[in-house]
mmCIF file of C-alpha atoms in Angstrom:
data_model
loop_
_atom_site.group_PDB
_atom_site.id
_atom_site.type_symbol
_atom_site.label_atom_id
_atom_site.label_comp_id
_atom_site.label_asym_id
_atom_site.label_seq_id
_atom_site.Cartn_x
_atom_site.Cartn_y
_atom_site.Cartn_z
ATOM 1 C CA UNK S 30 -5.507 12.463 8.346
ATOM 2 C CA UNK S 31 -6.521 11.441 4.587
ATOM 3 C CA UNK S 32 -3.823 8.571 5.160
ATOM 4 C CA UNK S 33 -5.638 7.390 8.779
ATOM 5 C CA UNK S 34 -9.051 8.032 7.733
ATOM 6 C CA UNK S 35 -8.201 5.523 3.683
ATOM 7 C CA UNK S 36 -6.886 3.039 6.156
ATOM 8 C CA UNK S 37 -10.187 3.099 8.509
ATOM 9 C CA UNK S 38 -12.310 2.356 5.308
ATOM 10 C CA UNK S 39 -9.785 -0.086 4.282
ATOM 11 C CA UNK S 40 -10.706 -1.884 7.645
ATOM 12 C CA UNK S 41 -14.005 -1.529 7.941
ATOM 13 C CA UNK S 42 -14.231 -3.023 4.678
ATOM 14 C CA UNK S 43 -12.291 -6.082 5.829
ATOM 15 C CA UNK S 44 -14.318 -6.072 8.816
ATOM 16 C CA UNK S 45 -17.898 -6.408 7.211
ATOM 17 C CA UNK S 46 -17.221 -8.864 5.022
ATOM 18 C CA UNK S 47 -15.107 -11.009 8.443
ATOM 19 C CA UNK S 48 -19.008 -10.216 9.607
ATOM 20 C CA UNK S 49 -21.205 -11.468 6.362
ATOM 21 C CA UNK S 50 -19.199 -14.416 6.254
ATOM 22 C CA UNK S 51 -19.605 -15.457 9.616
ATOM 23 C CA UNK S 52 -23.439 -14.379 9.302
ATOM 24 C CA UNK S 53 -23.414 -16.822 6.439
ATOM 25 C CA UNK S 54 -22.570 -19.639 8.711
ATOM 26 C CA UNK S 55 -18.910 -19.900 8.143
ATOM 27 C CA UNK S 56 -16.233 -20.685 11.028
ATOM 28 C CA UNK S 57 -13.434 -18.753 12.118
ATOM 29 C CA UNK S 58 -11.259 -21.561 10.348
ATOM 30 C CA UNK S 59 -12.965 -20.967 6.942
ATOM 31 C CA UNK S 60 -13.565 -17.358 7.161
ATOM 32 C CA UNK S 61 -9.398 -17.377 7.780
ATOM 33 C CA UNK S 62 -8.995 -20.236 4.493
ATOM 34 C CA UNK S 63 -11.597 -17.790 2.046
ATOM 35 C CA UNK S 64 -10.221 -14.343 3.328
ATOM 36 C CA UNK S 65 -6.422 -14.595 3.790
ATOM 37 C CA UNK S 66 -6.465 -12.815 6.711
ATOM 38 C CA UNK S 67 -4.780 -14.149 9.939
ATOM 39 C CA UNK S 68 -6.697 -16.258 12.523
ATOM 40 C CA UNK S 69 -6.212 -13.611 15.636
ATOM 41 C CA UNK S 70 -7.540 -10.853 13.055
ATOM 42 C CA UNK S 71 -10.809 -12.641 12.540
ATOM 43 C CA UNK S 72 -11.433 -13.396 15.763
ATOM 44 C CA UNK S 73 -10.983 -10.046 16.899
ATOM 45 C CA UNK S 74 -13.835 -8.880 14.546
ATOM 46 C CA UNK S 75 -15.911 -11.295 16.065
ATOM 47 C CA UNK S 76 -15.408 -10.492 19.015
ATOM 48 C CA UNK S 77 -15.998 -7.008 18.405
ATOM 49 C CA UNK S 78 -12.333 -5.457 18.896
ATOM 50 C CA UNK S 79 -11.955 -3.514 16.002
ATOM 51 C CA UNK S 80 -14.851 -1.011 15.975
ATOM 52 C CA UNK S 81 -12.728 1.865 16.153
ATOM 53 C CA UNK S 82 -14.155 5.479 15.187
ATOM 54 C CA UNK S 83 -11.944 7.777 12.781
ATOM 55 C CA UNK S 84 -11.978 10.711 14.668
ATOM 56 C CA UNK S 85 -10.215 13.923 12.607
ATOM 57 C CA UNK S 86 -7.966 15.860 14.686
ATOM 58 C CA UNK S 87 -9.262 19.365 15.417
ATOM 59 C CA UNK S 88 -6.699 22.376 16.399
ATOM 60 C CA UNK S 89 -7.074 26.024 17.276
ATOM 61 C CA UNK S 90 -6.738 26.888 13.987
ATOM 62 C CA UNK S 91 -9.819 25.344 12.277
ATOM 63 C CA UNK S 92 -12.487 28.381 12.197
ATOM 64 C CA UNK S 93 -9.421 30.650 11.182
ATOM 65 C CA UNK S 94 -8.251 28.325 8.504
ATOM 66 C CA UNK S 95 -9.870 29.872 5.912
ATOM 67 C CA UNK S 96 -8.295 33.078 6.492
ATOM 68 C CA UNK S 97 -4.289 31.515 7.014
ATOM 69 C CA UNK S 98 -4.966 29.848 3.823
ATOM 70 C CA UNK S 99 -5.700 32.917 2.321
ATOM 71 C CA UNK S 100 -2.785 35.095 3.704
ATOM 72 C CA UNK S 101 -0.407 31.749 3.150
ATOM 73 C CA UNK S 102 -1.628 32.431 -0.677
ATOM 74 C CA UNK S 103 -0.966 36.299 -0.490
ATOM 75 C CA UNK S 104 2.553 35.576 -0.254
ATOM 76 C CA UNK S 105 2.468 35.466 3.962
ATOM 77 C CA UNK S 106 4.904 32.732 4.823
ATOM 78 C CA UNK S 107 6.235 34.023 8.309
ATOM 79 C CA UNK S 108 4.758 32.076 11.422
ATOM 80 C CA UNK S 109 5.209 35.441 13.695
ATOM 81 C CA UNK S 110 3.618 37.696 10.935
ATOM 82 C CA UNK S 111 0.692 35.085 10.250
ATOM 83 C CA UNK S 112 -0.368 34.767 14.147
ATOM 84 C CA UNK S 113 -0.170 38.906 14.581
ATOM 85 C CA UNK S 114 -2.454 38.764 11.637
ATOM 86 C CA UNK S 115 -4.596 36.133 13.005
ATOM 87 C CA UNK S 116 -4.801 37.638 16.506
ATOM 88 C CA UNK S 117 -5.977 40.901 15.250
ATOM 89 C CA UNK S 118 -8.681 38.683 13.832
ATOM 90 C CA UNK S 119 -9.809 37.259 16.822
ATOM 91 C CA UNK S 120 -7.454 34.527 17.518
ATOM 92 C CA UNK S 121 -6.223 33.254 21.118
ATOM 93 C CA UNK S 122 -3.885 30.773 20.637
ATOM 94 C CA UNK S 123 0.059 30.860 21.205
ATOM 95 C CA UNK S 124 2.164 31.500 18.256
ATOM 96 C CA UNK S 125 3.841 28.145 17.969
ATOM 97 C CA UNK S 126 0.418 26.879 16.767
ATOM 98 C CA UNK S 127 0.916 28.918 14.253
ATOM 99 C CA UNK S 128 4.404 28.732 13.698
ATOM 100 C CA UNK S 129 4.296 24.810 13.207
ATOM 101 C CA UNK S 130 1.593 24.971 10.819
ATOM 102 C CA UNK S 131 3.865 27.147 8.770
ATOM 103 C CA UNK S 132 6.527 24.527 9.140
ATOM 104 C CA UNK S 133 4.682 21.762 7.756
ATOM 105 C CA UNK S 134 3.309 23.789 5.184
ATOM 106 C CA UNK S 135 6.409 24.627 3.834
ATOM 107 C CA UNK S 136 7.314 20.900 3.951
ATOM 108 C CA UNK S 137 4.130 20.179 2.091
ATOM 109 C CA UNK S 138 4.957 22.506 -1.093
ATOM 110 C CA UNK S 139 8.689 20.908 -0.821
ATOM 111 C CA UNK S 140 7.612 17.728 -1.173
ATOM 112 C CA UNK S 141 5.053 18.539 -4.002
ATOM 113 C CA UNK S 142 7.985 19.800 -5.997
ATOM 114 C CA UNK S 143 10.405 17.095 -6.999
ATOM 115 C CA UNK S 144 13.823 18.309 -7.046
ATOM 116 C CA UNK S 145 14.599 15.807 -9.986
ATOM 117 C CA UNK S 146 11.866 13.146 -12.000
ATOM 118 C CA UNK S 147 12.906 9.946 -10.162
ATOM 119 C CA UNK S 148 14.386 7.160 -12.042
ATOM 120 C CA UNK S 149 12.093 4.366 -13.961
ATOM 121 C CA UNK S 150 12.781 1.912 -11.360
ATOM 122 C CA UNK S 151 12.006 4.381 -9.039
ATOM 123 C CA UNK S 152 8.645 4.722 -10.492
ATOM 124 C CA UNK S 153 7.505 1.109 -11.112
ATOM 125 C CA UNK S 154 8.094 0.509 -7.599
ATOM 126 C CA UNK S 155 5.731 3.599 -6.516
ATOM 127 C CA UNK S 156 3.151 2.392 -8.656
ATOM 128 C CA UNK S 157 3.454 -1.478 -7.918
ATOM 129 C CA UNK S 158 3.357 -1.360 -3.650
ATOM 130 C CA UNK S 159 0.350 -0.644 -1.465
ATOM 131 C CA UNK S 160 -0.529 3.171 -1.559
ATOM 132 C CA UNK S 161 -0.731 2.699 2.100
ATOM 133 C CA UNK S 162 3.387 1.508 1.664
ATOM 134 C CA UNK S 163 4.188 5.099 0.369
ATOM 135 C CA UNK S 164 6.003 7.834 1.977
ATOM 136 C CA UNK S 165 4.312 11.491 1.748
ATOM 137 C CA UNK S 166 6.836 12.638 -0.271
ATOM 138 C CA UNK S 167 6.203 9.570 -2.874
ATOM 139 C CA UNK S 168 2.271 9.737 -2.240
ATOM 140 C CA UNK S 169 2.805 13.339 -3.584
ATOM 141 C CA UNK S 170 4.839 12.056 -6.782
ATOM 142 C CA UNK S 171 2.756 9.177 -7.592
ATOM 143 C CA UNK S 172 0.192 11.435 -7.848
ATOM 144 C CA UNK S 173 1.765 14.051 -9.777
ATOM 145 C CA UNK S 174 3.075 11.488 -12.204
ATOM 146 C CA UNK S 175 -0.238 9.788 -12.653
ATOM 147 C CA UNK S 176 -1.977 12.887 -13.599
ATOM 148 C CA UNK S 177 0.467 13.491 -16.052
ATOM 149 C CA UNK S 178 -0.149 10.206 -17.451
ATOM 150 C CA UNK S 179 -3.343 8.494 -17.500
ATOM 151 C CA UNK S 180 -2.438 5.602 -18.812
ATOM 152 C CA UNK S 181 0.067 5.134 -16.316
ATOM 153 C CA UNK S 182 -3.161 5.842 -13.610
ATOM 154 C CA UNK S 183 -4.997 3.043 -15.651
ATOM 155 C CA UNK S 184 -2.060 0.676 -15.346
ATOM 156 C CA UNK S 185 -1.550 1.533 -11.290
ATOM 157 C CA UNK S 186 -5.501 0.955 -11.112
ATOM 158 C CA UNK S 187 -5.003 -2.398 -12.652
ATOM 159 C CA UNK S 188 -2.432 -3.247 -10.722
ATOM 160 C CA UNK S 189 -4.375 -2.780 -7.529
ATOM 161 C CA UNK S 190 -6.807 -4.964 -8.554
ATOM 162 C CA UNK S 191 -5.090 -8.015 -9.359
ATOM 163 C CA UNK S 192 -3.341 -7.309 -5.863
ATOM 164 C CA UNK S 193 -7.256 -7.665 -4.036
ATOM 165 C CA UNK S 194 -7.708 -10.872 -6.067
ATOM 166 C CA UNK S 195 -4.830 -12.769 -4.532
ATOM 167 C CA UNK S 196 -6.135 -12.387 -0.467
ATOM 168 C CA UNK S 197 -10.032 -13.416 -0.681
ATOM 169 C CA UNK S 198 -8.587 -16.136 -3.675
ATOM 170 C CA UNK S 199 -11.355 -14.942 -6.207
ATOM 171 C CA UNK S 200 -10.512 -16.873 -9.023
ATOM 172 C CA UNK S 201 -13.998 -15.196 -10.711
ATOM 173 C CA UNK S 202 -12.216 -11.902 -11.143
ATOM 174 C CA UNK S 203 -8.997 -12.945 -13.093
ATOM 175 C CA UNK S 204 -11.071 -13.042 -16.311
ATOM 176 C CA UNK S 205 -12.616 -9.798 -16.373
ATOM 177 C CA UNK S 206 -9.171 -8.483 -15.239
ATOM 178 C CA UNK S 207 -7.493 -10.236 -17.890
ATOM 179 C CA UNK S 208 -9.850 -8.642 -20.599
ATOM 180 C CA UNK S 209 -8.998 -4.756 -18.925
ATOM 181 C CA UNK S 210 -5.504 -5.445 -18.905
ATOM 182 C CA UNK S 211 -5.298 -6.433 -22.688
ATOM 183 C CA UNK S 212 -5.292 -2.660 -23.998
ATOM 184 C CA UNK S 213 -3.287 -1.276 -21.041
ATOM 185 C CA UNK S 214 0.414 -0.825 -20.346
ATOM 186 C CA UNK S 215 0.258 -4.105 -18.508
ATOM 187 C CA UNK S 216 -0.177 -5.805 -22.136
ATOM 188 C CA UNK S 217 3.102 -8.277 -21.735
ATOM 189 C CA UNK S 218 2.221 -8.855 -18.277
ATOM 190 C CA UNK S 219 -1.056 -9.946 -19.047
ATOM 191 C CA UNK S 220 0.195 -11.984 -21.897
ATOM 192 C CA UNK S 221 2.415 -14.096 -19.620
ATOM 193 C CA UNK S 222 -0.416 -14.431 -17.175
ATOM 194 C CA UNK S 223 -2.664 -15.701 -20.457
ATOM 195 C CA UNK S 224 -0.328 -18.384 -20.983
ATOM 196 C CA UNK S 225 -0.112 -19.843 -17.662
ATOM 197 C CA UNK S 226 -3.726 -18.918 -16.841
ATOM 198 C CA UNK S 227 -4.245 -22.376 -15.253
ATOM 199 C CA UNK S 228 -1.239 -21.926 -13.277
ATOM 200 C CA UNK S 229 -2.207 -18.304 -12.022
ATOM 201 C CA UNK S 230 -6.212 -19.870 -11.395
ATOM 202 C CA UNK S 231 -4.665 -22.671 -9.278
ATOM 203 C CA UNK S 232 -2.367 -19.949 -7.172
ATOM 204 C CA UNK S 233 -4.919 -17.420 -6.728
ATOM 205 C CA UNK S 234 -8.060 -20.013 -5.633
ATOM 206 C CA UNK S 235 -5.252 -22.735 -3.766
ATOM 207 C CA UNK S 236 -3.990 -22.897 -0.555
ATOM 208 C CA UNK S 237 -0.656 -24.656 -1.501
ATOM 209 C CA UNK S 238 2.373 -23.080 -1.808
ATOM 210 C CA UNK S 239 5.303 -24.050 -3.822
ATOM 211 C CA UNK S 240 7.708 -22.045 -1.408
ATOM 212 C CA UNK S 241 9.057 -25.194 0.562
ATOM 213 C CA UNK S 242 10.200 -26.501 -3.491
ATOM 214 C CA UNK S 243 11.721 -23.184 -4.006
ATOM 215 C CA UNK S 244 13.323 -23.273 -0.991
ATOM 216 C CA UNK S 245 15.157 -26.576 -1.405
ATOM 217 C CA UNK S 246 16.454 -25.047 -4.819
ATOM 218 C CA UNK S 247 17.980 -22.510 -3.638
ATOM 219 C CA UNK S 248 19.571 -24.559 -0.794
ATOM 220 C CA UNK S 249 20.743 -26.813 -3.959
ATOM 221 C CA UNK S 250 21.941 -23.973 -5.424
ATOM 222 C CA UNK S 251 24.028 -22.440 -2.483
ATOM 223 C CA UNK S 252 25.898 -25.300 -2.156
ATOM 224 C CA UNK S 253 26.712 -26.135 -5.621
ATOM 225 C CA UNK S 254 28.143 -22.512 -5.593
ATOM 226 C CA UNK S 255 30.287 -23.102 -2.549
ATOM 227 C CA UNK S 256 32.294 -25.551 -4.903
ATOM 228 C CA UNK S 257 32.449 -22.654 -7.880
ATOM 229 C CA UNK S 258 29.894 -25.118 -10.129
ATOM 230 C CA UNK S 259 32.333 -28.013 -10.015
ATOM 231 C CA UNK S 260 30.093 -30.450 -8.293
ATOM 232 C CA UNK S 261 29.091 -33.372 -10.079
ATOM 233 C CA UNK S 262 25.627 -35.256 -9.428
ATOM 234 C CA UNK S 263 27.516 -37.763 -6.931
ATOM 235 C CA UNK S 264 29.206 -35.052 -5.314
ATOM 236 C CA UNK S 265 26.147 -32.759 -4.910
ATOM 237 C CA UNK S 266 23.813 -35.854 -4.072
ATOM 238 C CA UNK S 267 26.343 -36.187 -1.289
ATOM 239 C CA UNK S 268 27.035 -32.834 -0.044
ATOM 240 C CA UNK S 269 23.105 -32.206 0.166
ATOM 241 C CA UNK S 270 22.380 -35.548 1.950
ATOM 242 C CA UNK S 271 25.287 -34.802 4.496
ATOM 243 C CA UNK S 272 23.816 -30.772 4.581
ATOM 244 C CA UNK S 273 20.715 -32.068 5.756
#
């Protein structure tokens, strides 16, 4: 439910600012050039199609919580033996209720334990993807690992926001990102970005792309490797011609 209800903000806050920039004036074309966000998406804020309500999910168990959390704590880890307990209190549900709770309980402490500390790898790419991108298990150890290490919660923290730059293109924010990121862990990163700041402006604030280029270099590059790097310019100027 955390997950659903960090997502609902997330679109809500998409949503109102679809809304103020179509207050503003702005068409559905512009709104789509300034945001990022795909044509169909802004129209269906527009048109009103996307003002769904969290709503929590609410079980049997809810005014007896307090006490299963308690009795969980005591050491009380067996479904049957929680719901007799629970039914001498006053409860009239079924003992599956119960029963699954205790299941995903159990799962819940399993994954907040990891068997092993995950590779470095491992790590960059939990603190480097969407939170929203994250399995419960690696929610859980992102979490653990960035309260072990602030600086790493700093760096993850940075991260994200040169991530919500690249969408809306704000070109306004690389600056005062740049000047956070300095000090942090992402200090080479940043330094690289520093020396091709114009480059890095134009990508953020543009709406080119240089994928079709990349594209045809790679397709250069697949077929000069189908000869084993033999190819001479005539050869490849041929042989790409003829590809295409």
């Amino acid at each position: 439910e955390l997950r659903q209800y960090e997502n609902w903000r997330r679109r809500e806050a998409i949503n109102q600012d679809i809304v103020a920039l179509a207050t503003a004036g702005l068409s559905i074309k512009a709104i789509v050039r300034k945001t990022g966000h795909a044509r169909a998406i802004v129209r269906q804020v527009l048109r009103g199609g996307r003002t769904d309500v969290f709503r929590p999910r609410f079980t049997s168990l809810d005014l007896l919580r307090t006490q299963l959390k308690a009795e969980w704590a005591q050491g009380c880890h067996s479904g049957a033996e929680l719901w007799r307990r629970l039914r001498a209190a006053g409860y009239k549900g079924a003992p599956r209720v119960v029963s699954e709770w205790a299941t995903r309980q159990r799962a819940n402490e399993a994954a907040a334990v990891p068997r092993r500390p995950p590779a470095a790898r491992v790590i960059a790419r939990m603190l480097t993807i969407g939170r929203d991108q994250l399995s419960k298990s690696e929610a859980i150890t992102a979490t653990m690992i960035e309260r072990a290490s602030p600086a790493l919660m700093i760096a993850r923290n940075l991260m994200d926001r040169f991530h919500s730059l690249i969408p809306p293109r704000n070109g306004e924010g690389l600056n005062p990102w740049i000047l956070d990121a300095k000090t942090s862990l992402l200090g080479s990163f940043c330094s690289g970005i520093i020396r091709d700041r114009n480059a890095v402006h134009a990508a953020i604030t543009e709406p080119w792309s240089n994928g079709q280029t990349e594209g045809q270099i790679n397709r250069l590059k697949l077929i000069k490797r189908q000869m084993y790097g033999r190819a001479k310019l005539d050869l490849l100027r041929a042989r790409l011609i003829g590809a295409s």
